[in-house]
Short mmCIF file of C-alpha atoms and ligand atoms in Angstrom, two decimals:
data_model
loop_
_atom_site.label_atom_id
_atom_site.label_comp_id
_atom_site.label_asym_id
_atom_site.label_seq_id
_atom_site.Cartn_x
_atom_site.Cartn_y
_atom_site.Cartn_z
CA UNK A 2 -31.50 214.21 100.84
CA UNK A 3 -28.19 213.75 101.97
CA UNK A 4 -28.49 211.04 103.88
CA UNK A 5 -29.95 209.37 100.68
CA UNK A 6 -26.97 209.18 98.63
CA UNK A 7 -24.85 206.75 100.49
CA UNK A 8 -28.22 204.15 100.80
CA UNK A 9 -28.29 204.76 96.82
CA UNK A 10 -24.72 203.80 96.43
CA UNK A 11 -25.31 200.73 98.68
CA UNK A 12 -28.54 200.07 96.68
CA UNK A 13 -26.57 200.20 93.34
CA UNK A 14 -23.47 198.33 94.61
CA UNK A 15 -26.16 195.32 95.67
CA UNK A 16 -27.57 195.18 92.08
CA UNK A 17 -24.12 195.48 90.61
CA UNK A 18 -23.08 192.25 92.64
CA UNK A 19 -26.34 190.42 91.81
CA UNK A 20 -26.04 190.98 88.02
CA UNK A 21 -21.99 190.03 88.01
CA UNK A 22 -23.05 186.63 89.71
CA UNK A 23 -25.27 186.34 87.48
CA UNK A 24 -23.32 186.79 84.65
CA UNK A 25 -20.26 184.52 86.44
CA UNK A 26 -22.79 181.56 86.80
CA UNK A 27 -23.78 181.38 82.72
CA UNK A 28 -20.13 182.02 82.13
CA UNK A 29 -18.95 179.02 84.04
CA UNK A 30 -22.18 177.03 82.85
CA UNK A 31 -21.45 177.41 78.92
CA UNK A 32 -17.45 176.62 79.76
CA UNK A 33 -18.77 173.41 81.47
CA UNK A 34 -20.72 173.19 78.23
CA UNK A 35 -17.87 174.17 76.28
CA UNK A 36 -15.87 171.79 78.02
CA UNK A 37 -18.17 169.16 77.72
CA UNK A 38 -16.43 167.48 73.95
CA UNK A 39 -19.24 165.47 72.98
CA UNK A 40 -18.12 162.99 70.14
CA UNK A 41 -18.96 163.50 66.61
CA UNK A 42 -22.03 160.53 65.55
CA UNK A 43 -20.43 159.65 62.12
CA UNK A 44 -23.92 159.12 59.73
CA UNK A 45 -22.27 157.46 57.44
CA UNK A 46 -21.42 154.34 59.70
CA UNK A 47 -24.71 154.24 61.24
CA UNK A 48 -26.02 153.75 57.66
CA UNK A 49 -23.49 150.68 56.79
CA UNK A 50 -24.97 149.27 60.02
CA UNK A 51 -28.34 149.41 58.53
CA UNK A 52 -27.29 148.47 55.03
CA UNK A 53 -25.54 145.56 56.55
CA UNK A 54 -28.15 143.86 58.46
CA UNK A 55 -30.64 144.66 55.15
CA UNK A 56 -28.19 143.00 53.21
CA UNK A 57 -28.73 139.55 55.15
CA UNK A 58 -32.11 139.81 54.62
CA UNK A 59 -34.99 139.54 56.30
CA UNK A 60 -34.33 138.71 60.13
CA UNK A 61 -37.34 137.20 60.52
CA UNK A 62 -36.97 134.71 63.69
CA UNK A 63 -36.02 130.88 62.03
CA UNK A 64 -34.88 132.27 59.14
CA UNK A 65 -30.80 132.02 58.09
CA UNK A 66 -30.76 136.14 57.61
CA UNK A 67 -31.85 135.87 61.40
CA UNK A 68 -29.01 133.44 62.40
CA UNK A 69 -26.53 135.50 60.37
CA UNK A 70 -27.49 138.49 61.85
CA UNK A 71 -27.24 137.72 65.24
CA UNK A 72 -23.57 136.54 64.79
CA UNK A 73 -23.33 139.85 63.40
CA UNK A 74 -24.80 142.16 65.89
CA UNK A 75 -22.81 140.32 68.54
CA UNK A 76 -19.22 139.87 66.81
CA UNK A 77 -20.19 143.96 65.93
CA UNK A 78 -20.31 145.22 69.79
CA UNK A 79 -17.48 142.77 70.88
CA UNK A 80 -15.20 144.65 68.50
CA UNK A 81 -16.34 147.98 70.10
CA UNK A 82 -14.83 146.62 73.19
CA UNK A 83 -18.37 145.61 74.45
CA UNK A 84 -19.29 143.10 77.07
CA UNK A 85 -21.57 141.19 75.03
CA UNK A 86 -24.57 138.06 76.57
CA UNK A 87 -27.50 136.88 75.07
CA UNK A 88 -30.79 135.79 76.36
CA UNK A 89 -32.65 132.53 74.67
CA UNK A 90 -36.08 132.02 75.20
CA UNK A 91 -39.06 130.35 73.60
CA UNK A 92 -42.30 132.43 73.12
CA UNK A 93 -45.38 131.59 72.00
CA UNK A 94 -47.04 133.12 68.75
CA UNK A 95 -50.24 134.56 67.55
CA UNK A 96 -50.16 131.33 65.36
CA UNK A 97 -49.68 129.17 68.10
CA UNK A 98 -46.12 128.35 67.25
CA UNK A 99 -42.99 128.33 69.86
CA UNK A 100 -40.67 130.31 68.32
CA UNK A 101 -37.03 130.36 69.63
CA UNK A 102 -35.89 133.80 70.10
CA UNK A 103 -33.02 136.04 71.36
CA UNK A 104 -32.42 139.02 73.20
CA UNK A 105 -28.12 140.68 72.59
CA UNK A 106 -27.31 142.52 75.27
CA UNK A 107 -24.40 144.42 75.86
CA UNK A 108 -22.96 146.59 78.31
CA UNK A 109 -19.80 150.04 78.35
CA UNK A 110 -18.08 150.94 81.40
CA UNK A 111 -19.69 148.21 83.39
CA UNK A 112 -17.81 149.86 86.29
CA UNK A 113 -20.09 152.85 86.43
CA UNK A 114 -23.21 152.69 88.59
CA UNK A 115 -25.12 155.33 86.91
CA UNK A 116 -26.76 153.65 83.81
CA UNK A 117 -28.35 154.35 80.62
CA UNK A 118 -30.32 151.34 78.68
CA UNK A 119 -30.60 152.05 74.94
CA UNK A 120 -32.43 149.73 72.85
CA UNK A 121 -34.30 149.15 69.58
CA UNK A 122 -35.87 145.51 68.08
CA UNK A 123 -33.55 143.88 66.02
CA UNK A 124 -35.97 140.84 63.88
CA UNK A 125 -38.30 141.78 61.06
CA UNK A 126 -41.89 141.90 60.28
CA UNK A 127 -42.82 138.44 58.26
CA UNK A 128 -45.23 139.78 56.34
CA UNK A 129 -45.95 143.48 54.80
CA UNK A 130 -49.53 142.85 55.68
CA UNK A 131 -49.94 146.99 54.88
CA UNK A 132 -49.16 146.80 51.53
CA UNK A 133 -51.26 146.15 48.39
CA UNK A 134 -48.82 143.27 46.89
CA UNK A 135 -46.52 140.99 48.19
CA UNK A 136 -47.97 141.06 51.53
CA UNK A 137 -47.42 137.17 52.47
CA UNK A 138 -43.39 138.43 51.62
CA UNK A 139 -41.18 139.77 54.75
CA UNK A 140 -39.94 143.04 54.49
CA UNK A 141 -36.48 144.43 54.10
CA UNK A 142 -37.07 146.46 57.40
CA UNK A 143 -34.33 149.26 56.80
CA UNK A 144 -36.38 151.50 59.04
CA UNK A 145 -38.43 149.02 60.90
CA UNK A 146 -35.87 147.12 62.85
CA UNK A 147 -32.31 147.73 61.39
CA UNK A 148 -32.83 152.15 61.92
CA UNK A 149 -32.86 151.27 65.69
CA UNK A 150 -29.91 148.80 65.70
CA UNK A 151 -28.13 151.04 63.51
CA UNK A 152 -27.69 153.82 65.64
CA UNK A 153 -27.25 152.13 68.58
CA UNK A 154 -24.03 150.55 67.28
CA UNK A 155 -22.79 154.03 66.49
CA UNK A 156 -23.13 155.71 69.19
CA UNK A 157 -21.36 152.82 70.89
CA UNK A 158 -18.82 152.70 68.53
CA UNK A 159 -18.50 156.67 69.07
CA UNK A 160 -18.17 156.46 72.79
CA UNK A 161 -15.64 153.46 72.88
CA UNK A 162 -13.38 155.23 70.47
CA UNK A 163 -13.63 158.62 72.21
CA UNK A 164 -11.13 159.95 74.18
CA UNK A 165 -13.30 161.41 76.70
CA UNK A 166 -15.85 159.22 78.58
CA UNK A 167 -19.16 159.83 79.73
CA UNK A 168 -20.21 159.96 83.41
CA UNK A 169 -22.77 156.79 82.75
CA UNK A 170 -22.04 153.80 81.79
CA UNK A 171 -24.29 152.41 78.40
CA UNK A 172 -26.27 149.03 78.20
CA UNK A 173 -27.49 148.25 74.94
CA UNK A 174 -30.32 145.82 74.60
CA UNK A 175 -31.76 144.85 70.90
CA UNK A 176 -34.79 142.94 71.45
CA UNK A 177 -35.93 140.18 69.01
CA UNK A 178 -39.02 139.48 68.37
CA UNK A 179 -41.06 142.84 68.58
CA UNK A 180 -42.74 142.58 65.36
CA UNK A 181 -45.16 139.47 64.96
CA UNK A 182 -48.40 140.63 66.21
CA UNK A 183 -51.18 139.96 64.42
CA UNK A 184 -52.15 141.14 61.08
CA UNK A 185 -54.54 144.21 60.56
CA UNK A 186 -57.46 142.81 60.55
CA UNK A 187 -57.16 139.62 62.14
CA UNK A 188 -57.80 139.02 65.56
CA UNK A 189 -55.40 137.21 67.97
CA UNK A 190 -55.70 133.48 69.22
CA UNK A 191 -56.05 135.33 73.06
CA UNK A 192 -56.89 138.84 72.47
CA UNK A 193 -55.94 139.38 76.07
CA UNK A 194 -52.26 138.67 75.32
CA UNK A 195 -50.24 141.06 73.45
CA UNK A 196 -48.32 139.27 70.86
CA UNK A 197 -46.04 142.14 69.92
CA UNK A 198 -43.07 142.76 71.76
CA UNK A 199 -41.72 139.00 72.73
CA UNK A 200 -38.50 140.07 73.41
CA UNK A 201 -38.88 143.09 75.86
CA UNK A 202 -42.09 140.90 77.83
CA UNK A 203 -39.53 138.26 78.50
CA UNK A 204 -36.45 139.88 80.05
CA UNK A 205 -39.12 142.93 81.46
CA UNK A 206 -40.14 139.47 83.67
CA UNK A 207 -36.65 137.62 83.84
CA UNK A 208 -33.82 140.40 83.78
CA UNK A 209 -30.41 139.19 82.68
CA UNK A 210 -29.02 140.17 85.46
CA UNK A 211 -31.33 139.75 89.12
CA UNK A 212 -32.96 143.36 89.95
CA UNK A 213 -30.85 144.90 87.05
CA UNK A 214 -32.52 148.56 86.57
CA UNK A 215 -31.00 152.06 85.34
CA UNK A 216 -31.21 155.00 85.50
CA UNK A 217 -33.82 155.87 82.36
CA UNK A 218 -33.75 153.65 78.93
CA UNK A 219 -34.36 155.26 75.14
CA UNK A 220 -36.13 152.80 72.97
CA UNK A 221 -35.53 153.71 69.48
CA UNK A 222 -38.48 152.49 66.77
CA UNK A 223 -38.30 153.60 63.00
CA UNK A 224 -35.43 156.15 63.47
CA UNK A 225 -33.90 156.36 59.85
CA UNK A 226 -36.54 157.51 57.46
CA UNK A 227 -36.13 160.64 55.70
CA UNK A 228 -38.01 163.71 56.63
CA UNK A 229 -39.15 161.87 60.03
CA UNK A 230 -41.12 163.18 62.76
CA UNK A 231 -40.76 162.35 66.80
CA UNK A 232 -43.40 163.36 68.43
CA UNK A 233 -44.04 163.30 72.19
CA UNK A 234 -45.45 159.19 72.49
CA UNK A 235 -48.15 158.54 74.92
CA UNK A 236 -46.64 156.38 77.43
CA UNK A 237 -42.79 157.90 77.06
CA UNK A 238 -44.90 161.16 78.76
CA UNK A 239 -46.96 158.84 81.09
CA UNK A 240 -43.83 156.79 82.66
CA UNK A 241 -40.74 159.35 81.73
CA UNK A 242 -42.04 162.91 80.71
CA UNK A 243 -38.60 164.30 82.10
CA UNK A 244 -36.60 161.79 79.86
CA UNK A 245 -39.46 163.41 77.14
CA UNK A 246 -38.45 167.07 77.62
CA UNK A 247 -34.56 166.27 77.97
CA UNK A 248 -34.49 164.33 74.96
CA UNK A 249 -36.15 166.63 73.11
CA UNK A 250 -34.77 169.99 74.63
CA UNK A 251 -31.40 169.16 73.76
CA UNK A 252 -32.30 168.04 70.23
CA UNK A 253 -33.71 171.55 69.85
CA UNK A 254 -30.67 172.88 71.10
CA UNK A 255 -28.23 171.49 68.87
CA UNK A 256 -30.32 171.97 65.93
CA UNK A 257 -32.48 169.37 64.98
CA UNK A 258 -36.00 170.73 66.49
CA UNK A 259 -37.64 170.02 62.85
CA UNK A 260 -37.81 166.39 63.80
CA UNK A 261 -38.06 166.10 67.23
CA UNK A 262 -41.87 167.85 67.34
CA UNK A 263 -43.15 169.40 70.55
CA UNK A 264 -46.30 168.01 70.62
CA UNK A 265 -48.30 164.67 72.50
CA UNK A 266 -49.51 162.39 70.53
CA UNK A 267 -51.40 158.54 70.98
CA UNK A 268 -49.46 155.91 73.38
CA UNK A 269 -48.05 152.74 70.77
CA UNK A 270 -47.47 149.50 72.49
CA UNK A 271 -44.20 149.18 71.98
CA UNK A 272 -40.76 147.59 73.81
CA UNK A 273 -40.77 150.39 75.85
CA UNK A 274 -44.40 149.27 77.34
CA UNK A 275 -42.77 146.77 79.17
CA UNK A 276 -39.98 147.77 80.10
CA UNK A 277 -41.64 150.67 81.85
CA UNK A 278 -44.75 148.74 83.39
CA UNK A 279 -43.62 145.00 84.09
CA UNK A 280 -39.28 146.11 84.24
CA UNK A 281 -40.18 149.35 86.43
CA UNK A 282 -37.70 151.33 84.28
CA UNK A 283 -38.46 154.55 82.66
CA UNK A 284 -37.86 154.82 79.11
CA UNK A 285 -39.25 156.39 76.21
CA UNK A 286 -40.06 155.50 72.72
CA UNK A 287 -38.29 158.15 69.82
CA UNK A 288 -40.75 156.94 67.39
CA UNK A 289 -41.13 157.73 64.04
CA UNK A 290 -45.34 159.24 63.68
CA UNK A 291 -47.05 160.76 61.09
CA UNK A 292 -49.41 163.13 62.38
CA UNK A 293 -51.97 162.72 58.92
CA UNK A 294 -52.01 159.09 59.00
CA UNK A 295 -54.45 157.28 60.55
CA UNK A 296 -52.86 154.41 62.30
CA UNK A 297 -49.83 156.69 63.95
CA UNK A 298 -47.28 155.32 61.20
CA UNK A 299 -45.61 157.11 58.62
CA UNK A 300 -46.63 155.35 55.38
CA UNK A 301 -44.09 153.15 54.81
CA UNK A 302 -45.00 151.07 58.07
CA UNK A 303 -44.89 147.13 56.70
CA UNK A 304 -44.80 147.69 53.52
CA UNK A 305 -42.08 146.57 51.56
CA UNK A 306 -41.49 151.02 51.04
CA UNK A 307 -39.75 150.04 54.02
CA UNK A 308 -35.91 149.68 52.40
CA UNK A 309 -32.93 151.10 52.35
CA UNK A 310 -34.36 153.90 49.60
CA UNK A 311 -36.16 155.52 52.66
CA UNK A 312 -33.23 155.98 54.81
CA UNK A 313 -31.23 159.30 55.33
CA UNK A 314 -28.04 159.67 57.13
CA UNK A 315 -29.70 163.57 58.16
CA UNK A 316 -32.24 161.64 60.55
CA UNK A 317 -29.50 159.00 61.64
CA UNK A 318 -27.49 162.09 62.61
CA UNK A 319 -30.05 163.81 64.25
CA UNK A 320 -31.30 160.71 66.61
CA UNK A 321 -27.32 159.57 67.61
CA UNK A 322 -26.09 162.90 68.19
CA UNK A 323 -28.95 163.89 70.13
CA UNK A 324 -28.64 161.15 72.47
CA UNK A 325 -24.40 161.66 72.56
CA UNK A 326 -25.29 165.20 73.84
CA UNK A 327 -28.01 163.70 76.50
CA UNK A 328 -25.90 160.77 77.51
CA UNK A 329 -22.30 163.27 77.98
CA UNK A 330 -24.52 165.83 79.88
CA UNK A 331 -25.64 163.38 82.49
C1 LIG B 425 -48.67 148.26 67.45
O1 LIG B 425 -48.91 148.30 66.25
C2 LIG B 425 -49.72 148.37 68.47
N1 LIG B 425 -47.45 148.13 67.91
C3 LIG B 425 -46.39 147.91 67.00
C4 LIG B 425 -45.17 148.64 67.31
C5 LIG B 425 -44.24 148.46 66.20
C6 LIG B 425 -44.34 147.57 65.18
N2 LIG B 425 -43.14 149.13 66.00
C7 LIG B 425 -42.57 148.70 64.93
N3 LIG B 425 -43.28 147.74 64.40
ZN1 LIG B 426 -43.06 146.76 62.74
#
């Protein structure tokens, strides 16, 4: 019994350590989080971003709204402080036209090697081929298109003006040409060509800059709508499931779990497609879904719904400060 009482005060003293290191190690992890002084995504200039480019119009590729807007988008990340090139291709259509498109590309703290590609499609649908009138008539594309771009330009906009810099440096790509596949029920020219997605197919196959990669990309697809739901996108959890859980983990933690949803749903051949599979680069797809509808989209999806009536600055908060937090914590 005796000889007990000093191996129980050696057995206490051991626990006693343990649990203070323990304790010291979430103490120094919430200071570093503490520390960590993520900038403030300001909603309401994400939404002028969106109005603006809805005010040009349509950007359907051809078009002057189209023209305007890319003067726009590029003149808008030079004043950031943005490195700013653009990629001009021909692709061939559905229709069998050549249409002449281009990708804007843009890159923050070129210095750092550790990269983060953000990107959303910047022309608009044609046609509202989902709606019951009008449907030879483009659409305005608030969500569908402009959402995307919007937030993008924020977030840059946020980092450039913030004191404190992130670890990673920031390209932006906004793809053109994503949204001229073929109508619902018609069939292509060459079924076994994807027509959707011209943009990210070309520079997946002819990078602007030789072997360019990073370290994960975030395609953003329909990000402004109010009420909107991300779920978990088929091939985001095929090619980047850890980007998946990050993304959404952090969105949970800083409050905004009721729209990112933890829950798989269908793959959607989107930019991201390519850019994982022919540009070897994992990214995901934050997607808007609606889990009753039964083509994946939420109902607005080419309609002409899709306007500036649908968008919330709540969802354009939720998506850019999200991916602030993601992009300071790396
Ligand atoms: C498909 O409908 C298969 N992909 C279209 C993705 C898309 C269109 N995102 C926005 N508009
Ligand atoms: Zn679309």
């Amino acid at each position: 019994m005796k000889n007990l009482i000093p191996v129980i005060f050696i057995v206490f003293f051991l626990i006693s350590c343990d649990s203070s290191k323990e304790k010291k190690e979430s103490i120094s992890e919430d200071r570093e989080k503490k520390d960590l002084q993520v900038p403030v995504f300001n909603a309401g200039n994400a939404y002028q971003f969106v109005q603006t480019q809805v005010d040009f119009g349509p950007r359907v590729p051809g078009t002057k709204p189209h023209a305007e807007t890319e003067q726009y988008l590029i003149s808008q990340l030079e004043t950031f402080g943005a490195t700013v090139k653009t990629q001009k291709f021909e692709a061939e259509t559905y229709e069998g036209e050549v249409w002449d498109l281009t990708n804007i590309i843009a890159s923050i703290q070129p210095e750092k090697k550790k990269r983060i590609l953000l990107a959303a499609h910047w022309d608009t649908r044609k046609i509202a081929d989902k709606d019951n009138e009008r449907k030879e008539e483009p659409i305005d594309g608030a969500n569908d298109g402009a959402s995307g771009v919007g937030v993008i330009l924020e977030i840059v906009n946020a980092i450039q003006n913030a004191k404190n810099k992130p670890n990673v440096g920031i390209d932006v790509i906004f793809f053109d040409g994503e949204d001229n596949g073929e109508p619902q029920g018609l069939s292509a020219r060459n079924p076994s060509e994807i027509w959707w997605c011209l943009g990210s197919q070309y520079w997946s196959k002819n990078k602007h800059i030789p072997g360019y990669s990073a370290y994960y990309g975030v395609l953003l697809d329909m990000v402004g709508a109010s009420n909107a739901q991300f779920h978990k996108e088929g091939y985001s959890m095929k090619y980047a499931p850890s980007i998946v859980e990050k993304v959404w983990n952090t969105a949970d933690q800083i409050g905004y779990g009721r729209f990112f949803i933890n829950k798989q749903v269908a793959s959607i051949t989107d930019d991201h497609y390519f850019v994982n599979e022919i540009g070897k680069i994992p990214m995901i797809d934050i997607i808007a879904h609606d889990p009753t509808s039964g083509d994946f989209f939420p109902d607005f999806h080419h309609t002409h719904n899709d306007n500036m009536d649908i968008i919330s600055q709540e969802t354009l908060k939720a998506v850019g400060q999200t991916l602030l937090q993601v992009i300071y914590e790396e």
